Short mmCIF file of C-alpha atoms in Angstrom, two decimals:
data_model
loop_
_atom_site.label_atom_id
_atom_site.label_comp_id
_atom_site.label_asym_id
_atom_site.label_seq_id
_atom_site.Cartn_x
_atom_site.Cartn_y
_atom_site.Cartn_z
CA MET J 5 77.83 28.09 7.66
CA CYS J 6 78.46 25.54 10.41
CA GLU J 7 76.58 22.36 11.14
CA ASN J 8 74.45 22.46 14.30
CA VAL J 9 77.14 23.47 16.80
CA ARG J 10 75.53 21.48 19.59
CA PHE J 11 76.74 18.34 17.82
CA ASN J 12 80.29 19.44 18.67
CA LYS J 13 81.75 17.65 21.68
CA GLY J 14 82.35 20.27 24.34
CA GLU J 15 79.80 22.81 23.08
CA LYS J 16 77.38 22.46 25.97
CA LYS J 17 80.20 22.34 28.52
CA ASN J 18 81.79 25.54 27.18
CA ASN J 19 84.99 23.68 26.35
CA GLU J 20 87.82 26.22 26.11
CA GLU J 21 89.70 24.44 23.33
CA LEU J 22 86.56 24.29 21.16
CA ALA J 23 85.74 27.92 21.93
CA LYS J 24 89.23 29.02 20.83
CA LYS J 25 88.95 27.05 17.57
CA ILE J 26 85.62 28.69 16.77
CA ALA J 27 86.93 32.13 17.69
CA ALA J 28 89.95 31.60 15.41
CA LEU J 29 87.64 31.28 12.39
CA CYS J 30 86.78 34.97 12.38
CA ASP J 31 88.02 38.52 12.72
CA VAL J 32 84.78 39.73 14.32
CA TYR J 33 82.40 37.53 16.32
CA VAL J 34 78.80 38.77 16.39
CA MET J 35 76.57 37.26 19.07
CA ASP J 36 73.00 37.76 17.85
CA ALA J 37 71.10 34.89 19.48
CA PHE J 38 69.30 36.27 22.52
CA ALA J 39 67.30 33.05 22.75
CA THR J 40 70.49 31.22 23.81
CA ALA J 41 72.00 34.08 25.84
CA HIS J 42 71.18 32.27 29.10
CA ARG J 43 73.53 29.42 28.19
CA ALA J 44 77.26 29.57 28.92
CA GLU J 45 78.38 27.38 26.03
CA ALA J 46 81.31 27.38 23.63
CA THR J 47 79.57 29.41 20.91
CA THR J 48 77.51 31.69 23.18
CA TYR J 49 80.20 32.48 25.75
CA GLY J 50 83.62 30.97 25.07
CA ALA J 51 83.98 32.14 21.47
CA VAL J 52 82.89 35.65 22.49
CA LYS J 53 85.64 35.60 25.11
CA PHE J 54 88.42 34.56 22.74
CA ALA J 55 87.47 36.22 19.43
CA PRO J 56 89.72 39.09 18.23
CA VAL J 57 86.69 41.39 18.32
CA ALA J 58 83.27 40.51 19.75
CA CYS J 59 80.03 42.46 19.70
CA ALA J 60 76.27 42.10 20.04
CA GLY J 61 74.14 41.80 16.91
CA PRO J 62 71.07 43.92 16.09
CA LEU J 63 68.48 41.36 17.24
CA LEU J 64 70.17 40.83 20.58
CA MET J 65 70.45 44.59 21.09
CA GLU J 66 66.79 45.02 20.18
CA GLU J 67 65.76 42.36 22.70
CA VAL J 68 67.88 43.85 25.48
CA ASP J 69 66.60 47.36 24.80
CA ALA J 70 62.97 46.21 24.86
CA LEU J 71 63.33 44.18 28.05
CA THR J 72 65.29 46.97 29.72
CA ASN J 73 62.51 49.42 28.90
CA ALA J 74 59.96 46.97 30.27
CA LEU J 75 61.62 45.97 33.53
CA THR J 76 64.79 47.92 34.31
CA ASN J 77 63.59 51.42 33.41
CA PRO J 78 59.83 51.03 32.95
CA LYS J 79 57.09 53.59 32.97
CA HIS J 80 54.63 52.97 35.78
CA PRO J 81 52.09 51.58 36.44
CA LEU J 82 53.77 48.34 35.38
CA MET J 83 51.86 45.08 34.99
CA ALA J 84 52.99 41.50 34.40
CA ILE J 85 50.71 38.73 33.17
CA VAL J 86 52.10 35.27 33.87
CA GLY J 87 50.17 32.22 32.72
CA GLY J 88 50.93 28.58 32.17
CA ALA J 89 50.24 25.21 33.66
CA LYS J 90 52.59 25.05 36.63
CA VAL J 91 53.72 27.35 39.43
CA SER J 92 56.84 25.17 39.77
CA THR J 93 58.18 26.33 36.40
CA LYS J 94 57.34 30.00 36.95
CA PHE J 95 57.73 30.57 40.70
CA GLU J 96 61.10 32.32 40.47
CA VAL J 97 59.64 34.59 37.80
CA LEU J 98 56.57 35.33 39.92
CA ASN J 99 58.68 35.99 43.00
CA ALA J 100 61.03 38.35 41.16
CA LEU J 101 58.24 40.19 39.36
CA SER J 102 56.30 40.70 42.58
CA ASP J 103 59.12 43.02 43.68
CA LYS J 104 59.21 44.95 40.41
CA VAL J 105 55.69 45.35 39.09
CA ASP J 106 52.69 47.22 40.44
CA CYS J 107 50.17 44.60 39.39
CA LEU J 108 50.50 40.88 38.70
CA ILE J 109 47.91 38.75 36.92
CA VAL J 110 48.37 34.99 37.17
CA GLY J 111 46.51 32.68 34.82
CA GLY J 112 46.10 29.09 33.75
CA GLY J 113 47.03 26.30 36.14
CA ILE J 114 49.13 28.81 38.07
CA ALA J 115 45.98 30.72 39.03
CA ASN J 116 44.36 27.47 40.20
CA THR J 117 47.20 26.91 42.65
CA PHE J 118 46.75 30.46 43.97
CA LEU J 119 43.00 29.95 44.30
CA LYS J 120 43.72 26.79 46.28
CA ALA J 121 46.07 28.84 48.46
CA GLN J 122 43.17 31.20 49.16
CA GLY J 123 41.09 28.28 50.37
CA TYR J 124 38.91 27.68 47.32
CA ASP J 125 37.95 24.20 46.15
CA VAL J 126 39.12 24.01 42.53
CA GLY J 127 37.48 20.66 41.81
CA LYS J 128 39.56 18.53 39.46
CA SER J 129 41.37 21.52 37.97
CA LEU J 130 45.10 21.31 37.35
CA TYR J 131 47.01 22.69 40.34
CA GLU J 132 50.14 21.85 42.34
CA GLN J 133 49.51 20.99 45.97
CA ASP J 134 53.23 21.08 46.81
CA TRP J 135 53.37 24.70 45.66
CA VAL J 136 50.34 25.96 47.57
CA PRO J 137 52.56 27.12 50.50
CA GLU J 138 54.73 29.14 48.09
CA ALA J 139 51.64 30.71 46.56
CA LYS J 140 50.50 31.64 50.07
CA LYS J 141 53.86 33.34 50.68
CA LEU J 142 53.38 35.52 47.59
CA LEU J 143 49.87 36.42 48.72
CA VAL J 144 51.26 37.44 52.12
CA LYS J 145 54.03 39.37 50.37
CA GLU J 146 51.35 41.36 48.53
CA LYS J 147 50.13 42.70 51.88
CA THR J 148 53.63 43.81 52.89
CA GLY J 149 54.55 45.82 49.83
CA GLY J 150 54.64 43.29 47.01
CA ALA J 151 52.74 43.60 43.76
CA LYS J 152 48.95 43.52 43.83
CA ILE J 153 48.02 40.02 42.68
CA LEU J 154 44.83 39.72 40.65
CA LEU J 155 43.02 36.38 40.67
CA PRO J 156 39.79 35.30 38.94
CA SER J 157 36.42 35.92 40.57
CA ASP J 158 34.66 33.75 38.00
CA VAL J 159 35.88 31.01 35.68
CA VAL J 160 34.86 28.86 32.74
CA VAL J 161 34.64 25.21 33.72
CA ALA J 162 33.81 21.89 32.10
CA LYS J 163 33.80 18.25 33.10
CA GLU J 164 36.43 17.47 30.46
CA LEU J 165 38.72 19.22 28.00
CA SER J 166 37.34 18.49 24.55
CA ASP J 167 35.73 20.22 21.57
CA HIS J 168 32.40 18.75 22.63
CA ALA J 169 32.58 19.74 26.28
CA THR J 170 29.80 21.73 27.91
CA ALA J 171 31.33 24.97 29.19
CA GLU J 172 29.82 26.73 32.19
CA ILE J 173 30.59 30.02 33.91
CA LYS J 174 30.87 29.73 37.68
CA LYS J 175 32.03 31.84 40.60
CA VAL J 176 35.28 30.54 42.06
CA ASP J 177 33.49 29.61 45.29
CA ALA J 178 30.86 27.50 43.52
CA LEU J 179 32.79 24.75 41.75
CA ALA J 180 31.63 21.14 41.88
CA GLN J 181 34.05 18.32 42.64
CA ASP J 182 34.10 17.25 38.99
CA ASP J 183 34.56 20.76 37.55
CA ALA J 184 37.85 21.71 35.90
CA ILE J 185 38.84 25.33 35.24
CA PHE J 186 39.93 26.03 31.66
CA ASP J 187 39.55 29.82 31.35
CA ILE J 188 38.72 33.00 33.22
CA GLY J 189 35.10 34.17 33.26
CA PRO J 190 33.47 37.33 31.82
CA GLU J 191 33.48 39.30 35.09
CA THR J 192 37.17 38.60 35.53
CA ILE J 193 37.85 39.56 31.91
CA LYS J 194 36.04 42.87 32.44
CA GLU J 195 38.06 43.59 35.59
CA TYR J 196 41.40 42.69 33.99
CA VAL J 197 40.69 44.69 30.82
CA ASN J 198 39.89 47.73 32.94
CA VAL J 199 43.18 47.41 34.84
CA ILE J 200 45.13 46.86 31.61
CA SER J 201 43.76 50.16 30.26
CA GLN J 202 45.41 51.98 33.18
CA MET J 203 48.90 50.55 32.66
CA LYS J 204 51.91 52.27 31.06
CA THR J 205 54.01 49.09 30.70
CA ILE J 206 52.87 45.47 30.31
CA VAL J 207 54.95 42.27 30.26
CA TRP J 208 53.10 39.13 29.14
CA ASN J 209 54.26 35.53 29.41
CA GLY J 210 51.72 32.74 29.15
CA PRO J 211 48.02 32.43 28.27
CA VAL J 212 45.31 32.63 30.94
CA GLY J 213 43.28 29.72 29.56
CA VAL J 214 43.31 26.83 27.12
CA PHE J 215 43.03 29.18 24.13
CA GLU J 216 43.66 26.38 21.62
CA ASN J 217 40.07 25.29 22.31
CA LYS J 218 37.52 27.92 21.20
CA LEU J 219 35.35 27.18 24.22
CA PHE J 220 38.13 28.43 26.49
CA ALA J 221 39.82 31.08 24.35
CA ALA J 222 37.92 34.22 25.40
CA GLY J 223 40.12 35.13 28.35
CA THR J 224 43.41 35.05 26.48
CA GLN J 225 41.85 36.69 23.41
CA GLU J 226 40.22 39.58 25.28
CA LEU J 227 43.30 40.31 27.37
CA GLY J 228 45.44 40.17 24.24
CA LEU J 229 43.14 42.60 22.43
CA ALA J 230 43.15 44.93 25.44
CA ILE J 231 46.95 44.98 25.45
CA ALA J 232 47.08 45.43 21.66
CA ASN J 233 44.66 48.36 21.79
CA SER J 234 46.27 50.07 24.78
CA SER J 235 48.79 52.89 24.60
CA SER J 236 51.16 51.03 26.93
CA PHE J 237 54.62 49.76 26.03
CA SER J 238 54.06 46.01 25.80
CA VAL J 239 56.47 43.08 25.67
CA ALA J 240 55.32 39.50 25.10
CA GLY J 241 57.40 36.34 25.08
CA GLY J 242 57.19 32.57 25.25
CA GLY J 243 56.03 30.03 22.68
CA ASP J 244 52.42 29.74 23.88
CA THR J 245 52.07 33.51 24.14
CA ILE J 246 53.35 34.05 20.60
CA ALA J 247 51.02 31.30 19.35
CA ALA J 248 48.12 33.15 20.96
CA LEU J 249 49.18 36.46 19.39
CA ASP J 250 49.24 34.78 15.98
CA GLU J 251 45.94 32.99 16.57
CA PHE J 252 44.16 36.25 17.33
CA GLY J 253 46.01 38.33 14.73
CA ILE J 254 47.49 40.85 17.14
CA ARG J 255 51.22 40.12 17.02
CA ASP J 256 51.99 43.33 15.11
CA LYS J 257 50.14 45.40 17.71
CA ILE J 258 52.43 44.39 20.56
CA SER J 259 55.33 46.81 21.07
CA TYR J 260 57.90 44.02 21.17
CA VAL J 261 57.61 40.24 20.81
CA SER J 262 60.59 38.39 22.25
CA THR J 263 62.00 35.47 20.28
CA ALA J 264 63.36 33.85 23.42
CA GLY J 265 61.98 31.24 25.78
CA GLY J 266 64.34 30.34 28.59
CA ALA J 267 66.38 33.54 28.20
CA PHE J 268 63.20 35.62 28.40
CA LEU J 269 62.16 33.91 31.63
CA GLU J 270 65.61 34.26 33.19
CA TRP J 271 65.64 37.97 32.30
CA LEU J 272 62.25 38.30 34.01
CA GLU J 273 63.77 36.60 37.05
CA GLY J 274 66.47 39.26 37.11
CA LYS J 275 69.28 36.81 36.41
CA THR J 276 72.48 37.81 34.66
CA LEU J 277 72.61 36.11 31.26
CA PRO J 278 76.11 34.68 30.58
CA ALA J 279 76.25 35.81 26.94
CA ILE J 280 75.28 39.36 27.89
CA GLU J 281 77.79 39.34 30.73
CA ILE J 282 80.74 38.33 28.52
CA LEU J 283 79.75 40.84 25.83
CA GLU J 284 79.72 43.60 28.42
CA GLN J 285 83.10 42.39 29.70
CA ARG J 286 84.58 42.49 26.20
CA GLY J 287 83.11 45.94 25.70
CA ARG J 288 85.07 47.24 28.69
CA GLU J 289 88.40 45.96 27.36
#
């Protein structure tokens, strides 16, 4: 058992000397950390390169198989649900998925930016003005063969985010200047649940509302239950998504729950993960 390897000088920079020292400690090097597979570091890449024998571990193989089934060789119709606060952190994912999936649901602050791109006044809701043009590009892309993008028709708003807030349901074209969107509304939930029931494969990353507050949890909960009760092959990943699955007691009803964060997102973007790449290279030797 080693101390936290990131304390080692040269670990993050994939130092060759350090990688060789680590590789020399073993006869067989098993890379089983998919969550760090997107990092080319001494223990995730270099040691795999120099070890006498290197192979993937069972967890890593399980992750790759599940994500391959979901995105590389999926059954259609294929849906992705991407939530979160900022388009800026998920744009590459959204752009890549729009070429792969049949239907794309965006939620959270991301949806607010898209609503703004459609010309709606989102009040004091969280959105990113600098990313409105990029959201517009994806909406245009939808009309030229990209994924169908579903956006809320009604939302749950409040004047503030607190346990004592007064929640109201409003159409997206009827928000006041001091309204902030914290969840999707019941009509939107009904529409999304209906679409989910028609899917064969579903990839989920990010809640569609502030589910930590019971006033704004219905959207994420109802979509989660719809996925859990569907016959589709479902993959969910990301810390907030897993927290939501646990909160609503549906984690064991999702086909596969990814342990990864950054690696999961980079896989969704279609990027080659360094640790996977070197393992495949060693496998061809």
